[in-house]
Amino acid sequence: MLFDTHAHMDDRAFDADREELLSSLPGKGIGLLMNPGCSLTSSQNACALARRYDFIYAAVGSHPDAADEVDAVVLEEYRKLCKGNPKVKAIGEIGLDYHYEDIPRDIQQKAFRAQMALAKERKLPVIVHEREAHEDGCKIVEEFPEVTGVFHCYSGSAEMAKWLVSRGWYIGFTGVLTFKNARKAVETAQAIPLDRIVLETDCPYMSPEPFRGKRNDPGRLYRMAEKLAQIRGLSVEEVQAATMENGKRLYRI
Ligand code: NI
């Protein structure tokens, strides 16, 4: 069985067939699934899904795209969602995204720091979204040595991944790993210890080959496992077992 360590099943893209899709996942080899929040509303929806499905866990947090909503009231709502809910296993997804910059960098950094502080307080791991912000992302990581977690949909260098791993972090790979031009992701997947790698779909985005550009869903995670097995010279079964263990260790399940 596989662990989809990052799947947005609360996304609108699944409104028409969410229940049908979720019910079909155990039969498609998905044993566990982490649904991170992207905003307060999305975090509440993730928690509701985790309550209804045994194999689903939730994380709560505001994505850099929603960083401007993060204030004391929202942080208190996240605190409440964590307390007394054993299915909430992480704070996320949080971080920095300098690609579009619809939200100014200083607001993104402030929200990232506030949610890292919440993770420290709640003693929970974090799910970090970091795009084109490698330097500032690592700087904030260094400010919170007690907090670790996963850099999801990893887009940094192999060197940076080794640095994160040395500090106790995990690295998440999506369908990007299967793209023809995925040199950096493949290099990173070769360079770091197997016990620090987790697999994710980041659905409905990031569909692997040969489904690139289509709506992604957790049933396609096997493509990432096949590719990682090829990269590391392992059997698909070995990759399944290792990444399942890693995901459980990461989220303390
Ligand atoms: Ni995501």
PDB file of N, CA and C in Angstrom, residues 3-8 32-37 55-60 85-94 122-129 148-153 168-173 195-202 243-253:
ATOM      1  N   PHE A   3       1.279   5.597   0.681  1.00  0.00           N
ATOM      2  CA  PHE A   3       0.818   6.724   1.505  1.00  0.00           C
ATOM      3  C   PHE A   3       0.902   7.974   0.625  1.00  0.00           C
ATOM      4  N   ASP A   4      -0.252   8.547   0.263  1.00  0.00           N
ATOM      5  CA  ASP A   4      -0.238   9.840  -0.448  1.00  0.00           C
ATOM      6  C   ASP A   4      -0.091  10.914   0.622  1.00  0.00           C
ATOM      7  N   THR A   5       1.138  11.441   0.760  1.00  0.00           N
ATOM      8  CA  THR A   5       1.450  12.336   1.879  1.00  0.00           C
ATOM      9  C   THR A   5       1.043  13.785   1.632  1.00  0.00           C
ATOM     10  N   HIS A   6       0.371  14.051   0.475  1.00  0.00           N
ATOM     11  CA  HIS A   6      -0.071  15.433   0.198  1.00  0.00           C
ATOM     12  C   HIS A   6      -1.119  15.395  -0.914  1.00  0.00           C
ATOM     13  N   ALA A   7      -2.397  15.425  -0.531  1.00  0.00           N
ATOM     14  CA  ALA A   7      -3.479  15.363  -1.517  1.00  0.00           C
ATOM     15  C   ALA A   7      -4.593  16.316  -1.087  1.00  0.00           C
ATOM     16  N   HIS A   8      -4.985  17.214  -2.000  1.00  0.00           N
ATOM     17  CA  HIS A   8      -6.021  18.211  -1.673  1.00  0.00           C
ATOM     18  C   HIS A   8      -7.397  17.687  -2.072  1.00  0.00           C
ATOM     19  N   LEU A  32      -2.975   5.172   3.123  1.00  0.00           N
ATOM     20  CA  LEU A  32      -3.109   6.357   3.965  1.00  0.00           C
ATOM     21  C   LEU A  32      -3.030   7.601   3.099  1.00  0.00           C
ATOM     22  N   LEU A  33      -3.644   8.692   3.585  1.00  0.00           N
ATOM     23  CA  LEU A  33      -3.666   9.943   2.815  1.00  0.00           C
ATOM     24  C   LEU A  33      -3.630  11.133   3.775  1.00  0.00           C
ATOM     25  N   MET A  34      -2.759  12.099   3.480  1.00  0.00           N
ATOM     26  CA  MET A  34      -2.717  13.350   4.249  1.00  0.00           C
ATOM     27  C   MET A  34      -3.319  14.454   3.406  1.00  0.00           C
ATOM     28  N   ASN A  35      -4.347  15.100   3.952  1.00  0.00           N
ATOM     29  CA  ASN A  35      -4.988  16.235   3.269  1.00  0.00           C
ATOM     30  C   ASN A  35      -4.591  17.532   3.974  1.00  0.00           C
ATOM     31  N   PRO A  36      -3.645  18.292   3.412  1.00  0.00           N
ATOM     32  CA  PRO A  36      -3.264  19.548   4.051  1.00  0.00           C
ATOM     33  C   PRO A  36      -4.294  20.633   3.778  1.00  0.00           C
ATOM     34  N   GLY A  37      -4.374  21.608   4.672  1.00  0.00           N
ATOM     35  CA  GLY A  37      -5.218  22.764   4.428  1.00  0.00           C
ATOM     36  C   GLY A  37      -4.457  23.816   3.646  1.00  0.00           C
ATOM     37  N   PHE A  55      -8.753   6.334   6.812  1.00  0.00           N
ATOM     38  CA  PHE A  55      -7.399   6.374   6.221  1.00  0.00           C
ATOM     39  C   PHE A  55      -6.945   7.801   5.897  1.00  0.00           C
ATOM     40  N   ILE A  56      -7.802   8.799   6.165  1.00  0.00           N
ATOM     41  CA  ILE A  56      -7.430  10.188   5.878  1.00  0.00           C
ATOM     42  C   ILE A  56      -7.013  10.922   7.156  1.00  0.00           C
ATOM     43  N   TYR A  57      -5.894  11.646   7.061  1.00  0.00           N
ATOM     44  CA  TYR A  57      -5.430  12.534   8.133  1.00  0.00           C
ATOM     45  C   TYR A  57      -5.424  13.958   7.601  1.00  0.00           C
ATOM     46  N   ALA A  58      -5.404  14.931   8.529  1.00  0.00           N
ATOM     47  CA  ALA A  58      -5.486  16.329   8.105  1.00  0.00           C
ATOM     48  C   ALA A  58      -4.332  17.149   8.665  1.00  0.00           C
ATOM     49  N   ALA A  59      -4.018  18.251   7.960  1.00  0.00           N
ATOM     50  CA  ALA A  59      -3.125  19.279   8.479  1.00  0.00           C
ATOM     51  C   ALA A  59      -3.874  20.598   8.366  1.00  0.00           C
ATOM     52  N   VAL A  60      -3.540  21.547   9.231  1.00  0.00           N
ATOM     53  CA  VAL A  60      -4.207  22.851   9.187  1.00  0.00           C
ATOM     54  C   VAL A  60      -3.179  23.952   8.998  1.00  0.00           C
ATOM     55  N   ASN A  85      -8.006  16.839  18.592  1.00  0.00           N
ATOM     56  CA  ASN A  85      -8.342  16.145  17.348  1.00  0.00           C
ATOM     57  C   ASN A  85      -7.151  15.309  16.916  1.00  0.00           C
ATOM     58  N   PRO A  86      -7.169  14.023  17.275  1.00  0.00           N
ATOM     59  CA  PRO A  86      -6.010  13.165  17.006  1.00  0.00           C
ATOM     60  C   PRO A  86      -5.737  12.951  15.514  1.00  0.00           C
ATOM     61  N   LYS A  87      -6.694  13.309  14.646  1.00  0.00           N
ATOM     62  CA  LYS A  87      -6.462  13.130  13.205  1.00  0.00           C
ATOM     63  C   LYS A  87      -5.687  14.307  12.591  1.00  0.00           C
ATOM     64  N   VAL A  88      -5.522  15.402  13.320  1.00  0.00           N
ATOM     65  CA  VAL A  88      -4.708  16.520  12.822  1.00  0.00           C
ATOM     66  C   VAL A  88      -3.259  16.234  13.185  1.00  0.00           C
ATOM     67  N   LYS A  89      -2.440  15.991  12.152  1.00  0.00           N
ATOM     68  CA  LYS A  89      -1.081  15.499  12.382  1.00  0.00           C
ATOM     69  C   LYS A  89       0.010  16.499  12.011  1.00  0.00           C
ATOM     70  N   ALA A  90      -0.356  17.671  11.476  1.00  0.00           N
ATOM     71  CA  ALA A  90       0.679  18.624  11.058  1.00  0.00           C
ATOM     72  C   ALA A  90       0.085  20.020  10.889  1.00  0.00           C
ATOM     73  N   ILE A  91       0.985  21.014  10.821  1.00  0.00           N
ATOM     74  CA  ILE A  91       0.610  22.369  10.436  1.00  0.00           C
ATOM     75  C   ILE A  91       1.030  22.526   8.975  1.00  0.00           C
ATOM     76  N   GLY A  92       0.067  22.866   8.099  1.00  0.00           N
ATOM     77  CA  GLY A  92       0.423  23.017   6.685  1.00  0.00           C
ATOM     78  C   GLY A  92      -0.803  23.049   5.799  1.00  0.00           C
ATOM     79  N   GLU A  93      -0.648  23.524   4.520  1.00  0.00           N
ATOM     80  CA  GLU A  93       0.685  23.790   4.092  1.00  0.00           C
ATOM     81  C   GLU A  93       1.004  25.265   4.230  1.00  0.00           C
ATOM     82  N   ILE A  94       2.230  25.532   4.664  1.00  0.00           N
ATOM     83  CA  ILE A  94       2.681  26.885   4.956  1.00  0.00           C
ATOM     84  C   ILE A  94       3.985  27.127   4.191  1.00  0.00           C
ATOM     85  N   ARG A 122       2.557  23.510  19.433  1.00  0.00           N
ATOM     86  CA  ARG A 122       1.742  22.287  19.437  1.00  0.00           C
ATOM     87  C   ARG A 122       2.582  21.028  19.300  1.00  0.00           C
ATOM     88  N   LYS A 123       3.909  21.186  19.117  1.00  0.00           N
ATOM     89  CA  LYS A 123       4.838  20.056  18.913  1.00  0.00           C
ATOM     90  C   LYS A 123       4.390  19.178  17.732  1.00  0.00           C
ATOM     91  N   LEU A 124       4.070  19.851  16.619  1.00  0.00           N
ATOM     92  CA  LEU A 124       3.629  19.137  15.416  1.00  0.00           C
ATOM     93  C   LEU A 124       4.628  19.379  14.284  1.00  0.00           C
ATOM     94  N   PRO A 125       4.760  18.423  13.354  1.00  0.00           N
ATOM     95  CA  PRO A 125       5.577  18.674  12.165  1.00  0.00           C
ATOM     96  C   PRO A 125       4.864  19.655  11.222  1.00  0.00           C
ATOM     97  N   VAL A 126       5.608  20.187  10.258  1.00  0.00           N
ATOM     98  CA  VAL A 126       5.022  21.132   9.296  1.00  0.00           C
ATOM     99  C   VAL A 126       5.136  20.600   7.868  1.00  0.00           C
ATOM    100  N   ILE A 127       4.237  21.092   7.016  1.00  0.00           N
ATOM    101  CA  ILE A 127       4.277  20.796   5.582  1.00  0.00           C
ATOM    102  C   ILE A 127       4.602  22.120   4.900  1.00  0.00           C
ATOM    103  N   VAL A 128       5.792  22.192   4.293  1.00  0.00           N
ATOM    104  CA  VAL A 128       6.260  23.454   3.728  1.00  0.00           C
ATOM    105  C   VAL A 128       6.120  23.467   2.216  1.00  0.00           C
ATOM    106  N   HIS A 129       5.501  24.545   1.717  1.00  0.00           N
ATOM    107  CA  HIS A 129       5.438  24.840   0.290  1.00  0.00           C
ATOM    108  C   HIS A 129       6.461  25.948   0.051  1.00  0.00           C
ATOM    109  N   THR A 148      10.493  20.475  12.541  1.00  0.00           N
ATOM    110  CA  THR A 148      10.861  19.813  11.286  1.00  0.00           C
ATOM    111  C   THR A 148       9.577  19.375  10.588  1.00  0.00           C
ATOM    112  N   GLY A 149       9.739  18.722   9.453  1.00  0.00           N
ATOM    113  CA  GLY A 149       8.579  18.277   8.694  1.00  0.00           C
ATOM    114  C   GLY A 149       9.022  17.913   7.298  1.00  0.00           C
ATOM    115  N   VAL A 150       8.226  18.332   6.314  1.00  0.00           N
ATOM    116  CA  VAL A 150       8.527  17.960   4.929  1.00  0.00           C
ATOM    117  C   VAL A 150       8.532  19.201   4.043  1.00  0.00           C
ATOM    118  N   PHE A 151       9.507  19.278   3.125  1.00  0.00           N
ATOM    119  CA  PHE A 151       9.456  20.229   2.016  1.00  0.00           C
ATOM    120  C   PHE A 151       8.743  19.491   0.893  1.00  0.00           C
ATOM    121  N   HIS A 152       7.486  19.897   0.640  1.00  0.00           N
ATOM    122  CA  HIS A 152       6.678  19.139  -0.313  1.00  0.00           C
ATOM    123  C   HIS A 152       6.904  19.665  -1.729  1.00  0.00           C
ATOM    124  N   CYS A 153       6.614  18.819  -2.719  1.00  0.00           N
ATOM    125  CA  CYS A 153       6.830  19.155  -4.139  1.00  0.00           C
ATOM    126  C   CYS A 153       8.197  19.834  -4.285  1.00  0.00           C
ATOM    127  N   GLY A 168      16.937  17.005   9.981  1.00  0.00           N
ATOM    128  CA  GLY A 168      15.806  16.167  10.387  1.00  0.00           C
ATOM    129  C   GLY A 168      14.575  16.268   9.502  1.00  0.00           C
ATOM    130  N   TRP A 169      14.712  16.928   8.343  1.00  0.00           N
ATOM    131  CA  TRP A 169      13.548  17.112   7.469  1.00  0.00           C
ATOM    132  C   TRP A 169      13.380  15.963   6.469  1.00  0.00           C
ATOM    133  N   TYR A 170      12.173  15.876   5.912  1.00  0.00           N
ATOM    134  CA  TYR A 170      11.847  14.939   4.836  1.00  0.00           C
ATOM    135  C   TYR A 170      11.668  15.717   3.534  1.00  0.00           C
ATOM    136  N   ILE A 171      11.779  15.006   2.404  1.00  0.00           N
ATOM    137  CA  ILE A 171      11.640  15.614   1.085  1.00  0.00           C
ATOM    138  C   ILE A 171      10.504  14.903   0.349  1.00  0.00           C
ATOM    139  N   GLY A 172       9.537  15.685  -0.162  1.00  0.00           N
ATOM    140  CA  GLY A 172       8.380  15.110  -0.857  1.00  0.00           C
ATOM    141  C   GLY A 172       8.490  15.267  -2.367  1.00  0.00           C
ATOM    142  N   PHE A 173       8.229  14.175  -3.085  1.00  0.00           N
ATOM    143  CA  PHE A 173       8.280  14.198  -4.554  1.00  0.00           C
ATOM    144  C   PHE A 173       6.900  13.947  -5.154  1.00  0.00           C
ATOM    145  N   ASP A 195      15.351   6.755   3.531  1.00  0.00           N
ATOM    146  CA  ASP A 195      14.442   6.881   4.687  1.00  0.00           C
ATOM    147  C   ASP A 195      13.973   8.320   4.941  1.00  0.00           C
ATOM    148  N   ARG A 196      14.333   9.259   4.044  1.00  0.00           N
ATOM    149  CA  ARG A 196      13.873  10.655   4.162  1.00  0.00           C
ATOM    150  C   ARG A 196      12.968  11.061   3.002  1.00  0.00           C
ATOM    151  N   ILE A 197      12.593  10.092   2.155  1.00  0.00           N
ATOM    152  CA  ILE A 197      11.796  10.397   0.965  1.00  0.00           C
ATOM    153  C   ILE A 197      10.334  10.009   1.187  1.00  0.00           C
ATOM    154  N   VAL A 198       9.420  10.944   0.882  1.00  0.00           N
ATOM    155  CA  VAL A 198       7.997  10.610   0.867  1.00  0.00           C
ATOM    156  C   VAL A 198       7.418  10.934  -0.512  1.00  0.00           C
ATOM    157  N   LEU A 199       6.347  10.222  -0.859  1.00  0.00           N
ATOM    158  CA  LEU A 199       5.708  10.408  -2.165  1.00  0.00           C
ATOM    159  C   LEU A 199       4.359  11.088  -1.976  1.00  0.00           C
ATOM    160  N   GLU A 200       3.973  11.882  -2.971  1.00  0.00           N
ATOM    161  CA  GLU A 200       2.730  12.647  -2.874  1.00  0.00           C
ATOM    162  C   GLU A 200       2.210  12.909  -4.285  1.00  0.00           C
ATOM    163  N   THR A 201       0.876  13.109  -4.392  1.00  0.00           N
ATOM    164  CA  THR A 201       0.343  13.513  -5.691  1.00  0.00           C
ATOM    165  C   THR A 201       0.223  15.033  -5.794  1.00  0.00           C
ATOM    166  N   ASP A 202      -0.023  15.736  -4.659  1.00  0.00           N
ATOM    167  CA  ASP A 202      -0.388  17.153  -4.684  1.00  0.00           C
ATOM    168  C   ASP A 202      -1.609  17.356  -5.591  1.00  0.00           C
ATOM    169  N   THR A 243       8.534   4.085   1.697  1.00  0.00           N
ATOM    170  CA  THR A 243       7.877   5.406   1.718  1.00  0.00           C
ATOM    171  C   THR A 243       6.648   5.408   2.639  1.00  0.00           C
ATOM    172  N   MET A 244       6.009   4.252   2.794  1.00  0.00           N
ATOM    173  CA  MET A 244       4.904   4.149   3.763  1.00  0.00           C
ATOM    174  C   MET A 244       5.439   4.363   5.178  1.00  0.00           C
ATOM    175  N   GLU A 245       6.536   3.683   5.517  1.00  0.00           N
ATOM    176  CA  GLU A 245       7.166   3.845   6.836  1.00  0.00           C
ATOM    177  C   GLU A 245       7.579   5.292   7.061  1.00  0.00           C
ATOM    178  N   ASN A 246       8.185   5.904   6.028  1.00  0.00           N
ATOM    179  CA  ASN A 246       8.676   7.289   6.145  1.00  0.00           C
ATOM    180  C   ASN A 246       7.519   8.260   6.417  1.00  0.00           C
ATOM    181  N   GLY A 247       6.418   8.071   5.690  1.00  0.00           N
ATOM    182  CA  GLY A 247       5.254   8.946   5.867  1.00  0.00           C
ATOM    183  C   GLY A 247       4.687   8.831   7.279  1.00  0.00           C
ATOM    184  N   LYS A 248       4.664   7.583   7.787  1.00  0.00           N
ATOM    185  CA  LYS A 248       4.129   7.368   9.143  1.00  0.00           C
ATOM    186  C   LYS A 248       5.055   7.989  10.184  1.00  0.00           C
ATOM    187  N   ARG A 249       6.352   7.882   9.959  1.00  0.00           N
ATOM    188  CA  ARG A 249       7.326   8.483  10.889  1.00  0.00           C
ATOM    189  C   ARG A 249       7.225  10.006  10.849  1.00  0.00           C
ATOM    190  N   LEU A 250       7.119  10.560   9.623  1.00  0.00           N
ATOM    191  CA  LEU A 250       7.003  12.011   9.450  1.00  0.00           C
ATOM    192  C   LEU A 250       5.802  12.570  10.215  1.00  0.00           C
ATOM    193  N   TYR A 251       4.628  11.963  10.014  1.00  0.00           N
ATOM    194  CA  TYR A 251       3.391  12.497  10.606  1.00  0.00           C
ATOM    195  C   TYR A 251       3.040  11.834  11.949  1.00  0.00           C
ATOM    196  N   ARG A 252       3.928  10.966  12.428  1.00  0.00           N
ATOM    197  CA  ARG A 252       3.754  10.282  13.735  1.00  0.00           C
ATOM    198  C   ARG A 252       2.414   9.572  13.808  1.00  0.00           C
ATOM    199  N   ILE A 253       2.213   8.709  12.834  1.00  0.00           N
ATOM    200  CA  ILE A 253       0.980   7.904  12.765  1.00  0.00           C
ATOM    201  C   ILE A 253       1.316   6.483  13.237  1.00  0.00           C
TER     202      ILE A 253
END
